[in-house]
Amino acid sequence: MKDVAEIAGVSVSTVSRVISGKFAVEEGTASRVRSAILQLDYRPNLLAWGLRSRSGKFIGLVIPGIHEPFATMIGLLEEYVTRGGYSLLFGNTESGPEKENIFIDDLISRHVDGIVFSGVSEKSLALPKLAGTDIPIVLFDRVFNARENVVTVALNNEAAGRLAARYLVGLGHRRVATITGPPDLNLCKDRLHGFKDEVSRLGAALDERDIEVGDFSFDAGLKASQALFARKSAVTAVWAQNDLMAIGLMRGLASLGKRVPRDVSIVGADDIPFARMTVPSLSTVRQPFEAMCRQAVSSLLGYDDLSRSANRHFAFDPELVRRESAQSP
Amino acid sequence: MKDVAEIAGVSVSTVSRVISGKFAVEEGTASRVRSAILQLDYRPNLLAWGLRSRSGKFIGLVIPGIHEPFATMIGLLEEYVTRGGYSLLFGNTESGPEKENIFIDDLISRHVDGIVFSGVSEKSLALPKLAGTDIPIVLFDRVFNARENVVTVALNNEAAGRLAARYLVGLGHRRVATITGPPDLNLCKDRLHGFKDEVSRLGAALDERDIEVGDFSFDAGLKASQALFARKSAVTAVWAQNDLMAIGLMRGLASLGKRVPRDVSIVGADDIPFARMTVPSLSTVRQPFEAMCRQAVSSLLGYDDLSRSANRHFAFDPELVRRESAQSP
DNA sequence: TTGTAGGCGTTATCAC
DNA sequence: GTGATAACGCCTACAA
């Protein structure tokens, strides 16, 4: 910038003003400055800019893995974040709390302007630490009650459970099973509660022994297929709390010689890109990730307004996607 | 930091020295400083640090999408990058060259310490621009000859084609087909050449009309299933140049009533996580992404050594993964 | 071993 | 409308 000023024969302040465009500069000098910028291929130094303005101009993203649906989330968030003129700094905390800790410290040190947080477990060490700072946070898909002034973006999980139940029982299934995610996650409890309640409300049966506990992985679905169907079973339909487990279940059922959906109907949750690619394609309870990510980013960018408003919790309604993996028994 | 110095009763330089640990500091003062740091919950400002050291302490990643296998790449690179004490700044250039341009400018402005580049097309506008800077670059999976001193990490693509051919023909297939990626990408040409050459060398047939041109997407595979098998065909095996197209092909074949592998054998490339999840599971030519990403990062971190050495191009050998989607005809 | 001073590239505040 | 100057938080000669 000093060089630019020299070439254009003006002071650095004038150069700064031309660049920002927020102040009046005579057209003649302005164009001299512009051509000097071009000539030198000058680029502003965001580090220096950030130092002065106390803003790194980026958004941090904390997620517990790169598998779906997180990969989709990363893509969506990146789009909205860059569109807002920020950059995405992302960290995978799958490997444990130490990594999470390091990453959060890094985000603070870099003066991020906001964080989208979706931790592995709900008892994360990071949130209390973040509470000490003034960094805007959005909790994605995880609902805590630790911090009062935190913004929350999540699926209406109970409704998701009810939707799956209504679909399956409506199809005519009388005896259903389910595979849950990690039980320490509130969202799993909510989904299970909605599912359970709606199933019994509609007069169908969900035996306690037909509730398998998984961890949202393909292998958990595989294992559940054994637990549920290795012996003869009266269950004709299963809801898995995410697509990956549903796909694992389908895969396991194929190995067991059971046909989907003829012998067993399956419904997943999320609607990851892969759901339409399987054979049979997977019916699922869709999470509107696009709207959710958009909301997360816009909450971050207009954070102050929100923190003063009462409405800081955004619950999105799930949507049923009918494909091939479920039918009437 | 000023505050820390005040509390500890020392000067800022002493605090700096304690933090860096590179200089001798008396144990007494050092511990006073440390407790002051703890007391104030002080965190160094990476923006200021970067301004002085002219290093943002991060690595940029430019990729043409978040679908597989890029999602896996992101995860792997993030791991190696953070392990080296850097952060990952990533941008998806799927939406076009303007976005790529903006992102690259941002990376330069942020003083990234290196860039892993995997563009959509090989005629990217970004490379020439980057050539003007001294930022270390690693070209991932894309081979250009634009820049002499660029580091390259890629699969041995011709070998991948040969491997697929040997496997399929070895199984007994006499008439094979293939689906390629975008023809303007060198890697696709290389894969095709290897496949073609090896097929004919082994005395099997690959008709020109049985070479479908795709774009690495699921839908391209779907379309190819129509083009190849909607009418009666003598082809009994297909190699798709990536897994996503192979999965699309399987999906299309199922809709056509053809069974895999009984009627048609299929082999993919990449070995994305989903390859083992499909029914039937997908046999494929594996790209050793882990080793490739590790190499990319370590090339970036030790760039200077490499730029002086002759060996700046790393080609990794593919590996055959036998699963269920291919068998003898 | 420790302190002082200057500068990294910006922008904001004051003069002119 | 424009220029000098201070300050953001850090590091590093150089001095003490």
XYZ file of C-alpha atoms (C1' of nucleotides) in Angstrom:
690
model
C 0.000 0.000 0.000
C 2.913 2.244 0.704
C 4.232 1.414 -2.747
C 0.901 2.182 -4.313
C 0.856 5.549 -2.595
C 4.318 6.318 -3.840
C 3.575 5.427 -7.451
C 0.337 7.377 -7.438
C 2.065 10.260 -5.744
C -0.372 10.399 -2.840
C -0.389 9.378 0.810
C -1.351 5.996 2.166
C -4.475 7.423 3.701
C -5.709 8.452 0.301
C -5.070 5.004 -1.042
C -7.002 3.558 1.847
C -9.866 5.894 1.132
C -9.967 4.982 -2.525
C -10.096 1.318 -1.660
C -12.793 1.599 0.956
C -14.775 3.952 -1.245
C -16.467 5.373 1.811
C -14.915 8.790 1.595
C -14.852 11.500 -0.997
C -11.765 11.449 -3.195
C -11.200 13.570 -6.251
C -11.696 11.540 -9.393
C -8.292 12.390 -10.841
C -6.319 11.132 -7.854
C -8.621 8.173 -7.447
C -7.940 6.926 -10.947
C -4.198 7.422 -10.479
C -4.429 5.280 -7.380
C -6.443 2.631 -9.173
C -3.968 2.284 -11.982
C -1.133 2.060 -9.480
C -3.006 -0.753 -7.744
C -3.394 -2.578 -11.017
C 0.176 -1.958 -11.975
C 1.537 -3.400 -8.761
C -1.102 -6.132 -8.560
C -1.699 -4.910 -5.047
C -3.899 -6.890 -2.672
C -5.025 -5.683 0.721
C -3.624 -7.582 3.658
C -6.516 -9.123 5.528
C -4.308 -9.901 8.490
C -3.589 -6.217 9.037
C -7.174 -5.322 8.346
C -8.305 -7.851 10.912
C -5.829 -6.654 13.473
C -7.236 -3.163 13.326
C -10.871 -4.079 13.097
C -10.676 -6.959 15.541
C -12.418 -9.225 13.111
C -10.872 -12.077 11.173
C -13.720 -12.024 8.708
C -14.485 -15.643 9.049
C -16.931 -18.089 10.459
C -15.811 -21.226 12.243
C -17.499 -24.546 11.787
C -17.189 -27.303 14.364
C -18.508 -30.691 13.344
C -18.119 -34.246 14.574
C -17.141 -35.868 11.284
C -17.016 -35.424 7.541
C -19.470 -38.158 6.644
C -22.986 -37.334 5.546
C -24.938 -35.327 6.346
C -22.055 -33.173 7.531
C -20.381 -33.034 4.152
C -23.536 -31.517 2.735
C -23.671 -29.069 5.613
C -20.098 -27.986 4.987
C -20.886 -27.261 1.368
C -24.023 -25.327 2.139
C -22.470 -23.294 4.921
C -19.454 -22.493 2.814
C -21.718 -21.106 0.153
C -23.701 -18.845 2.452
C -20.673 -17.764 4.419
C -18.647 -16.723 1.384
C -21.659 -15.048 -0.089
C -21.668 -12.860 3.010
C -18.035 -11.958 2.429
C -16.594 -14.264 5.064
C -14.462 -17.367 4.900
C -15.112 -20.755 6.389
C -12.675 -22.194 8.883
C -13.585 -25.732 9.613
C -12.552 -28.330 12.131
C -13.490 -31.935 12.579
C -13.740 -32.874 16.238
C -14.336 -36.555 15.639
C -11.026 -37.481 17.179
C -12.004 -36.186 20.590
C -12.358 -33.305 23.005
C -8.674 -32.376 22.929
C -8.932 -31.658 19.243
C -12.109 -29.719 19.827
C -10.362 -27.726 22.481
C -7.427 -26.871 20.272
C -9.663 -25.897 17.430
C -11.817 -23.626 19.565
C -8.741 -21.912 20.947
C -7.583 -21.393 17.417
C -10.895 -19.872 16.434
C -10.755 -17.458 19.330
C -7.162 -16.532 18.543
C -8.127 -15.843 14.983
C -10.958 -13.577 15.993
C -13.685 -15.426 14.176
C -16.885 -13.508 13.796
C -19.071 -16.455 14.617
C -19.168 -20.191 15.166
C -21.530 -22.866 13.987
C -21.261 -25.620 16.507
C -22.324 -29.209 16.236
C -20.370 -31.239 18.752
C -20.046 -34.950 19.232
C -21.518 -35.056 22.645
C -23.702 -32.555 24.385
C -21.354 -32.310 27.295
C -18.724 -30.422 25.449
C -15.999 -28.538 27.221
C -15.978 -25.928 24.532
C -19.260 -24.203 25.230
C -18.379 -22.926 28.689
C -15.135 -21.578 27.302
C -16.942 -19.862 24.481
C -19.388 -18.389 26.948
C -16.584 -16.243 28.297
C -16.103 -14.589 24.940
C -18.412 -12.397 22.956
C -18.302 -14.638 19.898
C -21.739 -15.307 18.435
C -22.603 -18.972 18.439
C -25.181 -21.038 16.673
C -25.858 -24.506 17.965
C -26.703 -26.720 15.043
C -28.865 -29.735 15.588
C -27.849 -29.884 19.214
C -29.934 -28.357 21.912
C -28.339 -27.453 25.190
C -29.652 -25.313 27.920
C -26.252 -24.296 29.168
C -26.270 -20.830 27.754
C -29.232 -18.542 27.787
C -28.307 -16.273 24.944
C -27.341 -18.950 22.481
C -29.005 -19.309 19.094
C -30.277 -22.704 18.141
C -31.029 -24.182 14.722
C -32.467 -27.662 14.698
C -34.962 -30.068 13.284
C -38.239 -30.521 15.077
C -37.092 -33.929 16.171
C -40.239 -35.088 17.859
C -42.195 -34.256 14.727
C -39.698 -36.306 12.726
C -40.448 -39.336 14.884
C -44.176 -38.820 14.537
C -43.908 -38.422 10.781
C -42.052 -41.711 10.413
C -44.553 -43.462 12.665
C -47.562 -42.113 10.818
C -46.136 -43.142 7.493
C -45.245 -46.677 8.504
C -48.373 -47.402 10.521
C -50.459 -45.715 7.841
C -48.991 -48.138 5.348
C -50.469 -50.922 7.475
C -47.540 -52.079 9.579
C -48.633 -53.310 13.013
C -45.300 -54.267 14.485
C -42.402 -51.881 14.025
C -38.825 -51.459 15.223
C -36.426 -48.551 15.396
C -32.709 -47.794 15.556
C -31.721 -44.737 17.549
C -28.602 -42.603 17.653
C -26.432 -42.115 20.748
C -28.826 -41.919 23.690
C -26.994 -39.050 25.346
C -28.009 -36.780 22.491
C -31.247 -34.977 23.146
C -32.238 -35.107 19.525
C -32.287 -38.899 19.661
C -34.461 -38.930 22.728
C -36.837 -36.501 21.085
C -37.062 -38.516 17.906
C -37.613 -41.694 19.823
C -40.241 -40.146 22.003
C -42.183 -38.824 19.026
C -41.955 -42.127 17.223
C -42.914 -44.227 20.217
C -45.793 -42.045 21.215
C -47.251 -41.821 17.751
C -46.931 -45.558 17.122
C -48.882 -46.428 20.241
C -51.346 -43.616 19.670
C -52.126 -45.204 16.324
C -52.528 -48.604 17.896
C -49.447 -50.334 16.530
C -46.731 -52.025 18.563
C -43.133 -51.051 19.293
C -41.644 -53.581 21.648
C -38.838 -52.396 23.926
C -36.675 -55.201 22.582
C -37.174 -53.841 19.089
C -35.453 -50.566 19.959
C -31.847 -50.840 18.895
C -29.315 -48.294 20.062
C -26.842 -47.209 17.396
C -24.350 -44.429 16.819
C -25.484 -43.051 13.461
C -22.979 -45.166 11.538
C -23.407 -47.620 8.684
C -21.985 -50.364 10.855
C -24.547 -49.696 13.554
C -27.243 -50.361 10.962
C -25.475 -53.528 9.923
C -25.352 -54.729 13.523
C -28.974 -53.853 14.090
C -29.997 -56.048 11.171
C -28.493 -58.982 13.030
C -30.005 -58.074 16.357
C -33.417 -57.539 14.847
C -33.697 -60.161 12.135
C -31.155 -62.928 12.649
C -33.948 -64.885 14.309
C -37.515 -64.999 13.170
C -39.257 -61.731 13.888
C -42.751 -60.346 13.531
C -41.409 -56.866 12.759
C -42.286 -55.680 9.254
C -40.949 -52.135 9.315
C -38.028 -50.231 10.803
C -37.333 -46.564 11.236
C -33.659 -45.675 11.522
C -32.899 -42.294 13.039
C -30.554 -41.473 10.185
C -29.955 -42.595 6.615
C -26.549 -44.108 7.172
C -27.958 -46.604 9.662
C -30.919 -47.258 7.374
C -28.517 -48.069 4.565
C -26.510 -50.329 6.852
C -29.727 -52.060 7.772
C -30.665 -52.579 4.129
C -27.221 -53.911 3.418
C -27.431 -56.310 6.360
C -30.903 -57.462 5.377
C -29.640 -58.246 1.869
C -26.956 -60.456 3.358
C -29.606 -62.151 5.471
C -31.600 -62.911 2.338
C -34.460 -60.596 3.276
C -35.888 -58.361 0.612
C -36.596 -54.672 1.075
C -39.373 -53.581 0.953
C -41.160 -56.909 0.355
C -40.161 -58.510 3.627
C -39.200 -55.437 5.608
C -39.972 -51.772 5.016
C -37.327 -49.242 5.912
C -37.385 -45.506 6.469
C -34.392 -43.342 7.269
C -33.822 -39.743 8.296
C -31.792 -36.823 6.834
C -32.183 -37.454 3.121
C -28.510 -37.508 2.309
C -27.582 -37.451 -1.387
C -26.937 -41.153 -1.307
C -30.518 -41.950 -0.264
C -31.749 -41.777 -3.831
C -28.850 -43.842 -5.129
C -29.404 -47.101 -3.289
C -31.281 -50.114 -4.587
C -34.012 -49.886 -3.488
C -33.899 -46.129 -3.069
C -34.465 -45.008 0.487
C -37.656 -43.453 1.790
C -36.742 -40.988 4.458
C -37.655 -38.146 6.761
C -35.992 -35.161 5.220
C -34.126 -32.510 7.176
C -34.258 -29.182 5.318
C -30.524 -28.619 5.541
C -30.503 -25.829 3.049
C -32.919 -23.659 4.992
C -31.246 -24.620 8.246
C -27.786 -23.638 7.065
C -29.084 -20.404 5.623
C -30.707 -19.605 8.933
C -27.549 -20.455 10.845
C -25.442 -18.087 8.775
C -27.909 -15.255 8.775
C -28.315 -15.586 12.524
C -24.574 -15.210 12.866
C -24.377 -12.197 10.601
C -27.224 -10.403 12.346
C -26.458 -11.742 15.729
C -26.952 -8.643 17.818
C -30.501 -8.195 16.686
C -31.286 -11.740 17.606
C -29.686 -11.731 21.000
C -32.053 -9.012 21.984
C -35.070 -10.725 20.555
C -36.974 -13.455 22.265
C -36.978 -15.750 19.283
C -33.599 -17.360 19.227
C -34.577 -20.967 18.654
C -35.346 -22.122 15.174
C -37.056 -25.465 14.737
C -37.513 -26.757 11.207
C -40.219 -29.147 10.149
C -39.247 -32.474 8.639
C -40.699 -33.648 5.369
C -41.460 -37.173 4.220
C -39.715 -38.345 1.063
C -41.390 -41.426 -0.394
C -39.138 -43.666 -2.398
C -38.873 -47.419 -2.803
C -37.796 -48.825 0.543
C -41.201 -48.854 2.231
C -44.532 -50.313 1.184
C -47.590 -51.955 2.642
C -46.881 -55.283 4.300
C -0.574 -9.284 26.493
C 0.051 -5.846 27.899
C -2.330 -6.748 30.712
C -0.505 -9.976 31.368
C 2.771 -8.101 31.554
C 1.324 -5.643 34.011
C -0.096 -8.308 36.305
C 3.114 -10.307 36.242
C 5.127 -7.158 36.791
C 7.285 -7.626 33.723
C 7.526 -6.207 30.237
C 5.618 -7.431 27.201
C 8.764 -8.818 25.643
C 9.260 -11.113 28.589
C 5.737 -12.364 28.235
C 6.375 -12.962 24.570
C 9.496 -14.899 25.394
C 7.724 -17.064 27.924
C 5.048 -17.909 25.395
C 7.380 -18.706 22.562
C 9.665 -20.640 24.885
C 12.550 -20.016 22.565
C 14.497 -17.814 24.884
C 15.879 -18.231 28.342
C 13.666 -16.790 31.047
C 14.214 -17.132 34.753
C 11.907 -19.723 36.224
C 10.489 -17.369 38.842
C 9.344 -14.705 36.403
C 8.211 -17.321 33.932
C 5.818 -18.877 36.387
C 4.493 -15.468 37.398
C 3.789 -14.818 33.758
C 2.121 -18.162 33.321
C -0.211 -17.655 36.213
C -1.093 -14.197 34.922
C -1.926 -15.750 31.573
C -4.173 -18.249 33.268
C -5.743 -15.626 35.422
C -6.674 -13.418 32.487
C -7.497 -16.353 30.220
C -5.160 -14.719 27.748
C -4.976 -15.974 24.182
C -2.428 -14.814 21.631
C -3.803 -12.890 18.701
C -3.032 -14.853 15.572
C -3.914 -11.899 13.394
C -1.151 -9.820 14.931
C 1.211 -12.738 14.907
C 0.522 -13.312 11.244
C 0.941 -9.679 10.399
C 4.440 -9.673 11.777
C 5.505 -13.041 10.527
C 3.804 -12.668 7.150
C 2.147 -16.009 7.550
C -1.513 -16.630 8.215
C -0.725 -20.115 9.462
C -3.180 -21.787 7.207
C -3.469 -23.925 4.153
C -6.065 -23.224 1.491
C -8.008 -25.949 -0.214
C -9.646 -25.416 -3.586
C -11.996 -28.143 -4.738
C -14.703 -28.453 -7.362
C -17.458 -29.832 -5.130
C -18.248 -31.371 -1.771
C -19.436 -34.721 -3.028
C -17.272 -37.798 -2.738
C -14.425 -38.291 -3.009
C -13.838 -34.648 -2.133
C -15.557 -34.880 1.213
C -13.114 -37.574 2.225
C -10.256 -35.450 0.965
C -11.402 -32.500 3.025
C -11.460 -34.622 6.137
C -8.050 -36.114 5.527
C -6.409 -32.826 4.640
C -7.930 -31.125 7.648
C -6.414 -33.759 9.853
C -2.898 -33.484 8.470
C -3.040 -29.724 8.231
C -4.105 -29.179 11.835
C -1.629 -31.758 12.981
C 1.031 -29.526 11.468
C -0.290 -26.568 13.431
C -2.127 -24.935 10.557
C -5.788 -24.351 9.823
C -7.757 -25.314 6.760
C -9.448 -22.643 4.714
C -11.595 -24.237 2.133
C -13.517 -23.084 -0.897
C -15.812 -24.889 -3.279
C -15.383 -23.653 -6.813
C -18.200 -25.685 -8.260
C -20.221 -22.590 -9.026
C -17.680 -21.316 -11.517
C -14.483 -19.429 -12.229
C -15.658 -16.165 -10.653
C -16.008 -17.895 -7.330
C -12.641 -19.517 -7.801
C -11.162 -16.145 -8.534
C -12.630 -14.528 -5.456
C -11.504 -17.367 -3.276
C -7.953 -17.304 -4.574
C -7.752 -13.561 -4.003
C -8.942 -14.143 -0.482
C -6.299 -16.781 0.102
C -3.583 -14.455 -1.102
C -4.902 -11.615 1.045
C -4.892 -13.872 4.040
C -1.305 -14.903 3.461
C -1.932 -18.604 3.309
C 1.156 -20.726 3.611
C 0.148 -23.097 0.875
C -2.657 -24.188 -1.393
C -3.944 -27.580 -2.377
C -5.571 -27.106 -5.708
C -7.988 -29.347 -7.509
C -9.914 -27.276 -10.012
C -12.938 -28.068 -12.102
C -11.259 -27.674 -15.404
C -7.600 -27.715 -16.266
C -7.773 -24.329 -17.875
C -8.157 -22.449 -14.671
C -7.545 -18.748 -14.467
C -6.216 -19.104 -10.976
C -2.945 -20.806 -11.661
C -1.365 -17.994 -13.672
C -2.350 -15.580 -10.939
C -0.854 -17.783 -8.294
C 2.305 -18.087 -10.332
C 3.003 -14.437 -9.604
C 3.105 -15.083 -5.887
C 5.494 -17.160 -3.861
C 2.740 -19.310 -2.389
C 3.551 -23.005 -2.488
C 1.029 -24.973 -4.509
C 0.195 -28.610 -4.769
C -1.883 -29.734 -7.700
C -4.061 -32.589 -6.593
C -5.207 -35.131 -9.116
C -4.821 -32.609 -11.901
C -1.728 -32.464 -13.996
C -0.877 -29.289 -15.837
C 2.310 -28.272 -17.446
C 1.720 -24.583 -17.005
C 4.123 -24.101 -14.173
C 7.497 -25.679 -13.972
C 8.034 -25.514 -10.268
C 4.672 -26.845 -9.194
C 4.275 -29.931 -7.040
C 1.912 -32.586 -8.239
C 0.129 -35.346 -6.338
C -1.937 -37.734 -8.396
C -2.963 -41.266 -9.088
C -1.118 -43.198 -11.725
C -4.153 -42.951 -13.954
C -2.967 -45.068 -16.788
C -2.182 -47.855 -14.350
C -5.702 -47.517 -12.958
C -7.129 -48.149 -16.418
C -4.888 -51.130 -16.939
C -5.773 -52.571 -13.557
C -9.492 -52.416 -14.297
C -8.957 -53.961 -17.706
C -6.832 -56.799 -16.387
C -9.347 -57.601 -13.715
C -12.371 -57.648 -15.988
C -10.756 -59.453 -18.881
C -9.081 -61.832 -16.451
C -12.512 -62.686 -15.120
C -13.399 -63.836 -18.638
C -15.236 -60.854 -20.098
C -14.677 -60.535 -23.845
C -16.744 -57.492 -24.585
C -16.482 -54.521 -22.231
C -17.651 -50.909 -22.017
C -16.495 -47.874 -20.093
C -17.761 -44.539 -18.814
C -15.247 -41.719 -18.733
C -15.121 -38.411 -16.900
C -14.971 -35.005 -18.610
C -12.721 -35.472 -21.653
C -10.874 -32.197 -21.136
C -9.334 -33.584 -17.966
C -6.000 -35.259 -18.577
C -6.648 -37.830 -15.909
C -9.638 -39.125 -17.855
C -7.671 -39.420 -21.034
C -4.934 -41.282 -19.190
C -7.356 -43.681 -17.568
C -9.082 -44.332 -20.852
C -5.836 -44.872 -22.673
C -4.628 -47.385 -20.093
C -7.932 -49.229 -20.125
C -8.260 -49.292 -23.888
C -4.725 -50.379 -24.483
C -4.774 -53.138 -21.901
C -8.131 -54.485 -23.078
C -6.923 -54.858 -26.633
C -3.552 -56.150 -25.524
C -5.380 -58.943 -23.726
C -7.450 -59.698 -26.781
C -10.843 -58.458 -25.580
C -13.046 -55.891 -27.311
C -13.902 -52.305 -26.411
C -16.048 -50.870 -29.170
C -15.884 -47.100 -29.689
C -19.662 -46.967 -29.307
C -19.309 -48.561 -25.894
C -17.302 -45.624 -24.567
C -19.707 -43.305 -22.789
C -18.634 -39.822 -21.835
C -19.810 -38.728 -18.396
C -19.032 -36.011 -15.873
C -18.291 -38.043 -12.741
C -21.865 -37.679 -11.443
C -24.429 -40.242 -10.371
C -26.757 -39.015 -13.084
C -24.108 -39.569 -15.733
C -23.998 -43.207 -14.666
C -27.766 -43.394 -14.823
C -27.757 -41.994 -18.334
C -25.011 -44.347 -19.421
C -27.089 -47.331 -18.333
C -29.691 -46.251 -20.845
C -27.226 -45.571 -23.608
C -25.450 -48.848 -23.068
C -28.211 -51.287 -22.145
C -31.625 -49.960 -23.191
C -31.261 -52.098 -26.274
C -29.833 -55.558 -26.385
C -26.084 -55.484 -25.916
C -23.253 -57.991 -25.961
C -21.369 -56.069 -23.296
C -20.966 -58.041 -20.071
C -18.782 -55.679 -18.042
C -18.333 -51.960 -17.534
C -15.617 -49.895 -15.942
C -16.724 -46.498 -14.725
C -13.963 -43.962 -14.138
C -15.340 -43.149 -10.715
C -17.568 -44.760 -8.119
C -20.404 -42.271 -8.324
C -20.975 -43.101 -11.981
C -20.615 -46.805 -11.229
C -23.320 -46.491 -8.596
C -25.526 -44.584 -11.023
C -24.975 -47.331 -13.518
C -25.959 -50.020 -11.002
C -29.018 -48.047 -10.073
C -30.014 -47.661 -13.745
C -29.403 -51.326 -14.434
C -31.703 -52.263 -11.559
C -34.457 -50.152 -13.085
C -33.825 -51.886 -16.400
C -34.291 -55.249 -14.726
C -30.679 -56.304 -15.201
C -28.906 -57.933 -12.332
C -25.432 -57.001 -11.157
C -23.150 -58.912 -11.327
C -25.068 -61.823 -12.929
C -25.966 -60.007 -16.134
C -23.415 -57.206 -16.039
C -20.233 -56.830 -14.006
C -19.303 -53.379 -12.802
C -16.104 -51.862 -11.500
C -15.684 -48.293 -10.279
C -12.785 -46.096 -9.255
C -11.903 -44.126 -6.085
C -13.268 -46.429 -3.390
C -15.477 -43.873 -1.709
C -17.046 -44.855 1.620
C -20.327 -45.723 -0.101
C -18.689 -48.332 -2.293
C -18.965 -50.932 0.427
C -22.506 -49.926 1.333
C -24.322 -50.632 -1.896
C -26.150 -53.829 -2.776
C -24.232 -55.423 -4.345
C -21.147 -53.819 -2.882
C -18.927 -52.183 -5.469
C -15.649 -53.599 -6.703
C -13.378 -50.732 -7.484
C -9.954 -49.368 -8.302
C -8.867 -47.711 -5.129
C -7.145 -44.343 -4.958
C -4.925 -44.186 -1.871
C -6.340 -40.866 -0.717
C -4.816 -41.083 2.696
C -1.267 -41.344 1.426
C -1.975 -38.773 -1.253
C -3.306 -36.204 1.179
C -0.458 -36.809 3.557
C 1.983 -36.262 0.735
C 0.214 -33.093 -0.355
C 0.439 -31.573 3.098
C 4.001 -32.580 3.754
C 5.019 -31.226 0.365
C 3.491 -27.921 1.335
C 5.170 -27.809 4.708
C 8.588 -28.662 3.309
C 8.108 -26.839 0.067
C 11.494 -25.217 -0.264
C 13.333 -28.488 -0.125
C 11.133 -29.903 -2.823
C 11.331 -26.972 -5.173
C 15.030 -27.504 -5.361
C 14.783 -31.213 -5.869
C 14.039 -32.865 -9.143
C 11.316 -35.061 -7.774
C 8.258 -32.887 -7.527
C 5.710 -35.201 -9.066
C 4.160 -37.890 -6.956
C 2.228 -40.632 -8.687
C 0.423 -43.154 -6.510
C -0.400 -46.658 -7.552
C -4.025 -47.759 -7.609
C -5.150 -50.912 -5.876
C -7.919 -53.297 -6.807
C -10.679 -53.812 -4.252
C -12.689 -56.939 -4.978
C -16.249 -56.861 -3.742
C -19.518 -58.156 -5.139
C -20.258 -56.173 -8.286
C -18.035 -58.113 -10.654
C -17.792 -61.820 -11.421
C -17.095 -64.185 -14.290
C -19.683 -63.987 -17.058
C 18.017 -12.295 32.134
C 15.183 -8.402 31.057
C 13.438 -3.866 29.056
C 12.950 -0.426 25.169
C 11.857 0.767 20.656
C 10.472 0.069 16.019
C 7.751 -1.887 12.498
C 4.506 -5.447 10.121
C -0.214 -3.056 6.851
C -4.429 -1.015 8.010
C -7.737 2.541 9.249
C -9.340 6.492 12.234
C -8.405 11.014 13.980
C -6.886 15.018 13.480
C -5.075 18.807 11.233
C -4.525 21.599 7.037
C -9.896 16.589 -0.403
C -5.647 15.256 1.396
C -1.640 14.191 4.501
C 0.679 13.047 8.875
C 0.317 10.217 12.900
C -1.203 6.944 16.265
C -2.791 2.515 17.308
C -4.287 -2.530 16.716
C -0.987 -6.989 19.209
C 2.922 -9.173 18.272
C 8.055 -10.127 17.639
C 12.933 -9.026 17.597
C 17.153 -6.418 17.489
C 19.656 -3.886 20.452
C 20.780 -2.071 24.982
C 21.185 -2.411 29.666
